[in-house]
Coordinates of C-alpha atoms (C1' of nucleotides) in Angstrom, one line a residue:
Chain A
M273 CA 66.5 115.4 106.8
K274 CA 65.4 112.7 109.3
I275 CA 62.4 110.4 109.2
N276 CA 61.1 108.2 112.0
P277 CA 60.8 104.8 110.7
N278 CA 58.7 103.6 113.8
D279 CA 56.0 106.1 113.2
A280 CA 53.5 103.6 111.6
T281 CA 50.7 106.3 111.4
T282 CA 52.2 107.5 108.2
D283 CA 53.8 105.8 105.0
L284 CA 57.4 106.1 104.9
S285 CA 57.3 107.5 101.3
A286 CA 55.1 110.4 102.6
Q287 CA 57.5 110.9 105.3
I288 CA 60.4 111.3 103.1
A289 CA 58.5 113.6 100.8
K290 CA 57.7 115.7 103.8
A291 CA 61.3 115.8 104.9
I292 CA 62.6 116.6 101.2
R293 CA 59.6 119.0 100.8
D294 CA 60.4 120.9 104.1
A295 CA 63.9 121.4 103.2
I296 CA 63.0 122.7 100.1
V297 CA 60.7 125.2 101.3
S298 CA 62.8 126.3 104.1
G299 CA 65.2 127.1 101.8
H300 CA 68.2 124.4 102.6
L301 CA 67.8 123.3 99.1
I302 CA 68.2 125.9 96.7
M303 CA 66.8 126.2 93.2
D304 CA 68.3 124.0 90.3
E305 CA 70.3 122.0 92.9
R306 CA 70.4 118.3 92.5
L307 CA 69.1 116.0 94.9
P308 CA 71.2 112.6 95.7
S309 CA 70.5 109.8 93.4
E310 CA 67.6 107.6 94.3
S311 CA 70.2 104.9 95.4
E312 CA 71.9 107.2 97.7
L313 CA 68.5 108.5 98.9
S314 CA 67.6 105.2 99.7
D315 CA 70.7 104.4 101.7
Q316 CA 70.3 107.8 103.6
F317 CA 67.1 107.1 104.5
E318 CA 67.6 103.4 104.9
V319 CA 64.5 102.7 102.8
S320 CA 64.2 100.8 99.4
R321 CA 64.8 102.5 96.2
S322 CA 60.9 102.0 95.3
T323 CA 59.8 103.9 98.5
V324 CA 62.3 106.7 97.6
R325 CA 60.5 106.9 94.1
E326 CA 57.1 107.1 95.6
A327 CA 58.3 109.9 97.6
L328 CA 60.0 111.9 94.7
K329 CA 56.9 111.2 92.7
R330 CA 54.7 113.0 95.3
L331 CA 57.1 115.9 94.9
A332 CA 57.0 115.9 91.1
A333 CA 53.1 116.0 91.5
Q334 CA 53.5 119.2 93.3
S335 CA 56.1 120.7 90.9
L336 CA 58.6 120.9 93.3
I337 CA 61.0 118.7 91.6
R338 CA 61.9 117.7 87.9
T339 CA 63.8 114.5 86.9
Q340 CA 66.0 113.8 84.2
R341 CA 67.3 110.7 83.0
G342 CA 70.8 109.9 82.1
A343 CA 74.3 110.1 83.3
F344 CA 74.4 113.5 84.7
G345 CA 70.5 113.4 85.3
G346 CA 68.6 113.2 88.6
A347 CA 66.1 115.2 90.8
F348 CA 66.4 118.8 90.4
I349 CA 64.8 121.7 92.8
N350 CA 62.3 123.4 90.6
R351 CA 61.6 126.9 89.8
I352 CA 57.9 126.8 89.9
S353 CA 56.4 128.6 86.8
Y354 CA 53.2 130.4 86.7
E355 CA 51.8 127.8 84.4
E356 CA 52.5 125.2 87.0
A357 CA 51.1 127.5 89.9
Y358 CA 47.8 128.1 87.9
G359 CA 47.3 124.4 87.0
Q360 CA 47.6 123.4 90.7
Q361 CA 45.4 126.3 91.5
I362 CA 42.7 125.4 89.2
T363 CA 43.0 121.6 90.0
T364 CA 42.2 122.4 93.7
S365 CA 39.3 124.9 92.8
T366 CA 37.7 122.7 90.5
L367 CA 37.9 120.0 92.8
L368 CA 36.4 122.3 95.9
L369 CA 33.6 123.4 93.8
S370 CA 32.8 120.2 91.9
M371 CA 32.5 118.2 95.0
N372 CA 30.2 120.9 96.4
T373 CA 32.3 121.7 99.3
V374 CA 31.4 125.0 98.2
S375 CA 28.4 126.5 96.4
F376 CA 28.4 128.4 93.0
D377 CA 27.1 131.4 95.0
V378 CA 30.3 131.4 97.0
A379 CA 32.7 131.0 94.2
C380 CA 30.9 133.7 92.3
E381 CA 31.1 135.8 95.1
A382 CA 34.6 135.4 95.8
R383 CA 35.6 135.9 92.1
F384 CA 33.8 139.2 91.5
A385 CA 35.2 140.3 94.8
M386 CA 38.7 139.5 93.9
E387 CA 37.8 141.2 90.6
R388 CA 36.8 144.5 92.3
A389 CA 40.0 144.2 94.1
C390 CA 41.8 144.1 91.0
A391 CA 39.9 147.0 89.6
T392 CA 41.8 149.5 91.8
F393 CA 45.1 148.7 90.4
A394 CA 43.7 148.1 86.9
A395 CA 42.4 151.7 86.7
Q396 CA 46.0 152.8 87.6
R397 CA 48.0 150.6 85.5
R398 CA 45.5 149.6 82.3
T399 CA 47.6 150.1 79.1
A400 CA 46.1 150.7 75.6
D401 CA 46.7 147.1 75.0
H402 CA 44.6 145.8 77.5
L403 CA 41.6 148.2 76.5
A404 CA 42.0 147.2 73.0
T405 CA 41.6 143.3 74.0
M406 CA 38.8 143.9 76.0
R407 CA 36.9 145.9 73.2
T408 CA 37.9 143.3 70.6
E409 CA 36.2 140.5 72.9
I410 CA 33.2 142.9 73.2
Q411 CA 32.9 143.2 69.7
R412 CA 33.1 139.3 69.3
Q413 CA 30.4 138.9 71.8
A414 CA 28.2 140.9 69.9
Q415 CA 28.4 138.6 66.9
P416 CA 24.9 137.2 66.1
G417 CA 25.0 133.4 65.9
L418 CA 27.9 132.9 68.6
S419 CA 27.9 129.4 69.9
D420 CA 27.7 129.5 73.8
E421 CA 31.0 127.8 74.2
S422 CA 32.4 130.7 72.2
W423 CA 30.7 133.4 74.3
C424 CA 31.9 131.8 77.3
A425 CA 35.5 131.5 76.1
S426 CA 35.2 135.3 75.2
D427 CA 33.7 136.1 78.4
I428 CA 37.0 134.8 80.2
A429 CA 39.2 136.4 77.8
F430 CA 37.6 139.9 78.5
H431 CA 37.9 139.3 82.4
R432 CA 41.2 137.8 82.2
A433 CA 42.3 141.2 80.4
L434 CA 40.8 143.1 83.4
V435 CA 42.6 141.1 85.9
D436 CA 46.1 141.2 83.9
A437 CA 45.5 145.0 83.6
A438 CA 46.4 145.2 87.5
Q439 CA 49.3 143.6 86.7
N440 CA 49.7 141.6 89.8
P441 CA 50.6 138.0 88.8
I442 CA 49.6 136.4 92.4
M443 CA 46.0 138.1 91.9
S444 CA 46.0 136.9 88.4
Y445 CA 46.5 133.5 89.3
Q446 CA 44.4 133.2 92.3
L447 CA 41.7 134.3 90.2
A448 CA 42.2 131.9 87.6
G449 CA 41.1 129.4 90.3
A450 CA 38.1 130.8 90.8
V451 CA 37.1 131.7 87.4
E452 CA 38.0 128.1 86.0
A453 CA 36.1 126.6 89.1
M454 CA 33.1 128.5 88.0
Q455 CA 33.3 127.4 84.1
P456 CA 31.6 124.1 84.4
L457 CA 28.3 125.6 85.7
M458 CA 28.9 128.6 83.5
N459 CA 29.0 126.2 80.4
M460 CA 25.5 124.8 81.4
I461 CA 23.8 128.2 81.1
T462 CA 22.3 128.9 77.8
F463 CA 22.8 132.6 77.0
T464 CA 19.8 134.1 75.4
A465 CA 20.2 137.1 73.0
R466 CA 18.5 139.3 75.6
N467 CA 21.1 138.0 78.3
R468 CA 23.9 138.7 76.1
E469 CA 22.8 142.3 75.5
T470 CA 22.6 142.9 79.2
I471 CA 26.1 141.4 80.0
I472 CA 27.8 143.2 76.7
R473 CA 26.3 146.6 78.1
L474 CA 27.9 146.0 81.5
H475 CA 31.1 144.9 79.8
S476 CA 31.2 148.3 77.4
K477 CA 30.7 150.3 80.8
I478 CA 33.5 148.4 82.4
A479 CA 36.0 149.2 79.6
D480 CA 34.9 152.7 79.4
H481 CA 35.2 153.4 83.2
L482 CA 38.5 151.8 83.1
D483 CA 39.7 154.1 80.1
N484 CA 38.7 157.0 82.4
K485 CA 40.5 155.5 85.3
E486 CA 37.2 155.6 87.5
A487 CA 38.1 152.7 89.6
E488 CA 35.0 153.1 92.0
K489 CA 32.7 152.9 88.8
V490 CA 34.3 149.8 87.7
E491 CA 33.8 148.2 90.9
E492 CA 30.2 149.3 90.9
T493 CA 29.6 147.8 87.5
L494 CA 31.4 144.5 88.5
V495 CA 28.6 144.3 91.4
N496 CA 25.8 144.4 89.0
L497 CA 27.4 142.2 86.7
S498 CA 27.9 139.6 89.7
D499 CA 24.2 139.9 90.8
Y500 CA 23.1 139.3 87.2
T501 CA 25.3 136.2 86.7
K502 CA 24.0 134.7 90.0
T503 CA 20.4 135.4 88.5
L504 CA 21.3 133.4 85.5
A505 CA 22.9 130.7 87.4
Y506 CA 20.0 130.4 89.7
D507 CA 17.7 128.8 87.2
V508 CA 20.2 126.3 86.0
I509 CA 20.9 125.2 89.8
A510 CA 17.4 124.9 90.4
A511 CA 16.9 122.6 87.3
K512 CA 19.8 120.6 88.4
Q513 CA 18.4 120.2 91.9
K514 CA 15.1 119.2 90.5
H515 CA 16.8 116.7 88.2
K516 CA 18.4 115.1 91.4
E517 CA 15.2 114.6 93.2
G518 CA 13.3 113.5 90.4
Chain B
M55 CA 41.0 105.9 80.5
K56 CA 43.4 105.0 78.0
I57 CA 47.2 105.7 77.9
N58 CA 49.6 105.7 74.9
P59 CA 52.6 103.1 75.6
N60 CA 54.5 104.6 72.7
D61 CA 54.5 108.1 73.7
A62 CA 58.2 108.1 74.9
T63 CA 58.3 111.6 75.9
T64 CA 56.3 111.2 79.1
D65 CA 56.9 108.7 82.1
L66 CA 53.9 106.2 82.0
S67 CA 53.1 106.8 85.8
A68 CA 52.7 110.3 84.7
Q69 CA 50.2 109.4 81.7
I70 CA 48.4 107.0 83.9
A71 CA 48.3 109.7 86.6
K72 CA 46.8 112.2 84.1
A73 CA 44.3 109.6 82.8
I74 CA 43.0 109.2 86.2
R75 CA 43.1 112.8 87.2
D76 CA 41.1 113.7 84.3
A77 CA 38.5 111.0 85.0
I78 CA 38.3 112.5 88.5
V79 CA 38.2 116.1 87.3
S80 CA 35.6 116.0 84.6
G81 CA 33.3 113.8 87.0
H82 CA 33.6 110.3 85.4
L83 CA 34.6 109.1 89.0
I84 CA 32.6 110.4 91.8
M85 CA 33.5 111.1 95.3
D86 CA 34.1 108.2 97.7
E87 CA 34.2 105.9 95.0
R88 CA 36.9 103.4 94.9
L89 CA 39.2 103.0 92.2
P90 CA 40.4 99.3 90.9
S91 CA 43.1 97.8 93.1
E92 CA 46.6 98.4 92.2
S93 CA 46.9 95.1 90.7
E94 CA 43.7 95.5 88.6
L95 CA 44.9 98.8 87.4
S96 CA 48.2 97.4 86.5
D97 CA 46.3 94.8 84.4
Q98 CA 43.8 97.6 83.0
F99 CA 47.1 99.8 82.0
E100 CA 49.1 96.7 81.0
V101 CA 51.9 98.1 83.5
S102 CA 53.6 97.1 86.6
R103 CA 52.1 97.4 89.8
S104 CA 55.2 99.6 90.7
T105 CA 54.3 102.0 87.8
V106 CA 50.6 102.2 89.1
R107 CA 51.8 102.8 92.3
E108 CA 53.9 105.9 91.5
A109 CA 50.8 107.1 89.4
L110 CA 48.5 106.9 92.4
K111 CA 51.4 108.4 94.9
R112 CA 51.0 111.4 92.3
L113 CA 47.4 111.9 92.9
A114 CA 47.5 111.5 96.7
A115 CA 50.0 114.3 96.7
Q116 CA 47.6 116.5 95.0
S117 CA 44.9 115.1 97.3
L118 CA 43.1 113.8 94.6
I119 CA 42.8 110.4 96.3
R120 CA 43.4 108.8 99.8
T121 CA 44.5 105.2 100.3
Q122 CA 43.6 102.9 102.9
R123 CA 44.9 99.5 103.7
G124 CA 43.5 96.3 104.1
A125 CA 40.8 94.0 102.7
F126 CA 38.1 96.3 101.8
G127 CA 40.7 99.3 101.6
G128 CA 41.9 100.8 98.3
A129 CA 42.4 104.3 96.8
F130 CA 39.2 106.5 97.1
I131 CA 38.4 109.7 95.4
N132 CA 38.7 112.1 97.9
R133 CA 36.8 115.0 98.8
I134 CA 39.2 117.6 99.4
S135 CA 39.1 119.4 102.6
Y136 CA 39.8 123.0 103.1
E137 CA 42.9 121.8 105.4
E138 CA 44.3 120.2 102.3
A139 CA 43.3 122.8 100.0
Y140 CA 45.0 125.5 102.4
G141 CA 48.4 123.1 102.2
Q142 CA 48.5 123.1 98.6
Q143 CA 47.8 126.8 98.4
I144 CA 50.3 127.6 101.0
T145 CA 53.2 125.6 99.6
T146 CA 52.5 126.9 96.0
S147 CA 52.4 130.3 97.2
T148 CA 55.4 130.3 99.5
L149 CA 57.5 128.8 96.5
L150 CA 56.6 131.4 94.0
L151 CA 57.6 133.9 96.3
S152 CA 60.8 132.2 98.0
M153 CA 61.8 131.7 94.5
N154 CA 61.6 135.1 93.6
T155 CA 59.0 134.2 91.1
V156 CA 57.2 137.3 92.6
S157 CA 58.4 140.0 94.9
F158 CA 57.2 140.8 98.3
D159 CA 55.6 144.1 97.1
V160 CA 53.5 142.0 94.9
A161 CA 52.5 139.5 97.5
C162 CA 51.7 142.2 100.0
E163 CA 49.7 144.2 97.4
A164 CA 47.9 141.2 96.7
R165 CA 47.3 140.2 100.2
F166 CA 45.7 143.5 101.3
A167 CA 43.7 144.0 98.2
M168 CA 42.0 140.7 98.8
E169 CA 41.4 141.6 102.5
R170 CA 40.0 144.8 101.2
A171 CA 37.8 142.6 99.3
C172 CA 36.9 140.9 102.3
A173 CA 36.0 144.0 104.2
T174 CA 32.7 144.3 102.4
F175 CA 31.4 141.2 103.4
A176 CA 32.8 141.3 106.7
A177 CA 31.1 144.5 107.6
Q178 CA 27.9 142.9 106.8
R179 CA 28.3 139.6 108.3
R180 CA 30.8 139.8 111.3
T181 CA 29.4 138.1 114.4
A182 CA 30.2 139.0 117.9
D183 CA 32.5 136.2 118.1
H184 CA 34.8 137.5 115.3
L185 CA 35.0 140.9 116.9
A186 CA 35.8 139.4 120.1
T187 CA 38.7 137.1 118.6
M188 CA 40.1 140.5 117.2
R189 CA 39.9 142.4 120.2
T190 CA 41.7 139.7 122.1
E191 CA 44.6 139.4 119.7
I192 CA 44.8 143.1 119.9
Q193 CA 45.2 143.0 123.7
R194 CA 47.7 140.2 123.2
Q195 CA 49.6 142.4 120.7
A196 CA 49.8 145.2 123.4
Q197 CA 51.4 143.1 125.9
P198 CA 55.1 144.3 126.9
G199 CA 57.6 141.9 126.2
L200 CA 56.1 139.9 123.8
S201 CA 58.3 137.8 121.3
D202 CA 58.5 138.9 117.7
E203 CA 57.3 135.4 116.8
S204 CA 54.3 135.5 119.1
W205 CA 53.5 139.1 117.6
C206 CA 53.6 137.5 113.9
A207 CA 51.5 134.7 115.2
S208 CA 48.8 137.1 117.0
D209 CA 49.0 139.2 113.7
I210 CA 48.0 136.5 111.6
A211 CA 45.3 135.6 114.0
F212 CA 44.0 138.8 113.8
H213 CA 43.6 138.9 110.2
R214 CA 42.4 135.6 110.0
A215 CA 39.4 136.5 112.1
L216 CA 38.8 139.5 109.7
V217 CA 38.9 137.2 106.7
D218 CA 36.7 134.4 108.3
A219 CA 34.2 137.2 109.3
A220 CA 33.6 137.5 105.6
Q221 CA 32.4 133.9 105.7
N222 CA 33.6 133.1 102.1
P223 CA 35.6 129.9 102.3
I224 CA 37.2 130.6 99.0
M225 CA 38.6 133.8 99.8
S226 CA 39.7 132.4 103.1
Y227 CA 41.9 129.9 101.5
Q228 CA 43.1 131.9 98.7
L229 CA 44.1 134.5 101.4
A230 CA 45.9 131.7 103.4
G231 CA 48.3 131.1 100.5
A232 CA 49.4 135.1 100.4
V233 CA 49.6 135.4 103.8
E234 CA 51.6 132.5 104.6
A235 CA 53.7 132.9 102.1
M236 CA 54.5 136.5 103.3
Q237 CA 55.3 135.0 106.8
P238 CA 59.1 134.2 106.0
L239 CA 59.8 137.5 105.5
M240 CA 57.6 138.8 108.0
N241 CA 59.2 137.0 110.7
M242 CA 62.7 138.5 109.4
I243 CA 61.1 142.1 110.6
T244 CA 62.2 143.3 114.3
F245 CA 59.1 145.2 115.6
T246 CA 60.1 148.1 117.6
A247 CA 57.9 149.0 120.4
R248 CA 57.0 152.1 118.2
N249 CA 56.3 149.8 115.1
R250 CA 53.9 148.0 117.1
E251 CA 52.2 151.1 118.5
T252 CA 51.6 152.1 115.3
I253 CA 50.1 148.6 113.9
I254 CA 47.9 148.2 117.2
R255 CA 46.2 151.5 116.5
L256 CA 45.4 150.4 113.0
H257 CA 44.1 146.9 114.2
S258 CA 42.2 148.8 116.6
K259 CA 40.5 150.9 113.8
I260 CA 39.8 148.1 112.0
A261 CA 37.8 146.3 114.8
D262 CA 35.8 149.7 115.3
H263 CA 34.9 150.2 111.8
L264 CA 34.0 146.6 111.5
D265 CA 31.7 146.8 114.6
N266 CA 30.2 149.8 113.1
K267 CA 29.7 147.9 110.1
E268 CA 31.5 150.7 108.2
A269 CA 33.0 148.7 105.1
E270 CA 34.7 151.8 103.6
K271 CA 36.5 153.0 106.7
V272 CA 37.9 149.5 107.2
E273 CA 39.2 149.3 103.5
E274 CA 40.7 152.7 104.2
T275 CA 42.5 151.6 107.2
L276 CA 43.8 148.4 105.5
V277 CA 45.4 150.5 102.8
N278 CA 47.2 152.4 105.7
L279 CA 48.4 149.1 107.2
S280 CA 49.5 147.8 103.7
D281 CA 51.8 151.0 103.2
Y282 CA 52.9 150.9 106.8
T283 CA 53.9 146.9 106.3
K284 CA 55.7 147.8 102.9
T285 CA 57.7 150.3 104.6
L286 CA 58.9 148.2 107.6
A287 CA 59.7 145.1 105.1
Y288 CA 61.5 147.4 102.8
D289 CA 64.7 147.8 105.0
V290 CA 64.7 144.3 105.5
I291 CA 64.7 143.7 101.9
A292 CA 67.3 145.9 101.3
A293 CA 69.6 144.3 103.8
K294 CA 69.0 141.0 102.2
Q295 CA 70.0 142.3 98.7
K296 CA 72.9 143.9 99.9
H297 CA 73.9 140.2 101.8
K298 CA 73.2 138.5 98.5
E299 CA 75.6 141.1 96.9
G300 CA 78.4 141.1 99.4
Chain C
dA88 C1' 90.2 118.5 64.7
dA89 C1' 86.1 116.4 64.1
dT90 C1' 83.5 112.6 64.6
dT91 C1' 82.2 108.2 66.6
dT92 C1' 82.3 104.9 69.9
dT93 C1' 82.5 103.1 74.4
dC94 C1' 81.3 103.7 79.1
dA95 C1' 79.4 104.6 83.5
dT96 C1' 75.7 106.9 85.6
dT97 C1' 71.0 107.7 86.7
dT98 C1' 66.0 107.3 86.0
dG99 C1' 62.3 104.2 84.0
dT100 C1' 60.0 100.1 84.1
dC101 C1' 59.3 95.0 85.5
dA102 C1' 58.7 91.0 88.4
dT103 C1' 58.5 88.7 92.7
dA104 C1' 58.3 88.3 97.5
dC105 C1' 57.1 89.3 102.1
dA106 C1' 55.1 92.2 105.9
dT107 C1' 51.3 94.7 107.5
dT108 C1' 46.8 96.4 108.0
dT109 C1' 41.8 95.5 107.9
dA110 C1' 37.0 94.0 107.9
dA111 C1' 34.3 90.3 107.0
dA112 C1' 33.6 85.6 108.0
dA113 C1' 33.9 81.5 110.5
dG114 C1' 34.4 79.7 115.0
dT115 C1' 33.8 79.4 119.9
dC116 C1' 32.0 80.1 124.3
dT117 C1' 28.7 81.6 127.7
Chain D
dA35 C1' 21.1 83.3 120.5
dG36 C1' 24.5 86.5 121.5
dA37 C1' 28.9 88.1 122.5
dC38 C1' 33.5 87.3 121.7
dT39 C1' 37.8 85.5 119.6
dT40 C1' 40.0 83.7 115.7
dT41 C1' 41.1 82.9 111.0
dT42 C1' 41.2 84.6 106.7
dA43 C1' 41.3 86.7 102.2
dA44 C1' 42.4 91.3 100.1
dA45 C1' 44.5 95.2 99.8
dT46 C1' 48.1 98.4 100.4
dG47 C1' 53.3 99.1 101.9
dT48 C1' 58.0 97.9 101.4
dA49 C1' 62.3 95.3 99.9
dT50 C1' 65.1 93.4 96.5
dG51 C1' 67.0 92.5 92.0
dA52 C1' 67.1 92.7 87.2
dC53 C1' 67.0 95.1 82.7
dA54 C1' 65.6 98.9 79.6
dA55 C1' 66.4 103.7 78.1
dA56 C1' 68.7 108.0 78.0
dT57 C1' 72.5 110.9 78.6
dG58 C1' 76.6 113.4 78.6
dA59 C1' 81.5 112.4 79.6
dA60 C1' 85.7 110.2 78.2
dA61 C1' 88.1 107.7 75.0
dA62 C1' 89.2 105.9 70.5
dT63 C1' 89.1 106.7 65.7
dT64 C1' 89.1 108.9 61.4

DNA sequence: AATTTTCATTTGTCATACATTTAAAAGTCT
DNA sequence: AGACTTTTAAATGTATGACAAATGAAAATT
């Protein structure tokens, strides 16, 4: 692990963070291993402790290390958990969308495309449990007087069950990003009784097809749902645009 | 933006980072806006400048802010670029895989499933440019005496072109994570002439089908390629496992 | 043997000082 | 007046030293 103190283009703390990060990612530092103490690191890199600390905080923000105080504490290489991976993914995706780097259409397209990809595996691997969750959510969605907020939550839960049925954690966590990123805009949509009816019908179809292990029909229905979602969002986006101009 | 100085369970710098992060993600702070200077923040939060700095470094590690030195410098809300999103995604995915939180099979499955999802759009939207890139890489792959390293690089370039042809940046950056994460293991595979021949044939098929806008046939070929890749990786993984035990 | 106390180590926080960068503002020259 | 140079103020980056707080091991005590 070497840094170049003469490279004025980059902060020292960023360079040090990079050096340690590379060592971790490349496998030179293994899980649960302890890094040298902050004082030792500052000796090794020949920088002050503050600089080392800033580097370590950068790594902590990426869940690469965890720190513990006390005599036998220190910074330990972290085994990143799904929850943390989710968190990172969601933060990044939300930013990409909220800053209008990508449009709602693109996010929506990506989301349903990935859900369709899940459908293939979900049809093979879905358990009774997954189906039960989906049916429960459909019933909840059919309740009259359900708030838009609760409706959205239930919608997410439904799709989450669909994705989980594929039993591929990578796809689960990738999708979480796209779904969460869409959420702010989805929350702005007012779902009328008629809207909900249509969506519930599509949800029921999906559950049925999944029950029958008919992957292609699930995909087909997801395309319909995707199109319908885009239609609903269209009005909201148009109103938002008008508001900006006016 | 408030913090609780009495919450001994969390570091102050983490609390401050969270407060600012929430303000950014929720949209209370808009793009390119400047945060108060470190001194002002340390006054506001009633902590030292070092603590504020550690908080800011955490945010910088997540590409939420960028800092600039000088008179009218400071910390600015960052418009996260695709490159940065890629970076984040790749770091996270690589870690998940390298720490055996997920298996190669799962990553491979996710990767090709997402590529298949791209195929639908790629068939509709591919340009002559995308096809040209793919054909160029196929030619490169056919060169005798190509190193395993160069082979892998070309393989990535080929698939990158396929994904880019879908023209959905979200899917591009999500896939980048899965592909890059698989790379270390792919690099361990020694590709024999016979292996390469098989893969090149599949690549050619994909390019041809894409040329003819036959999405389903592209998908079909991708499934074959996925299966073949898993077969090749199987031996390497078995050897690695044996090495661990021995 | 069990419990309590001490102690060394390490991270977390604070305060201060100085270096470096940067762009605006002031000054200077043509 | 306009173009160039110098100054300056403000901000981040780095260094140093001090102390607080946590923590587990070792020593002391009961």
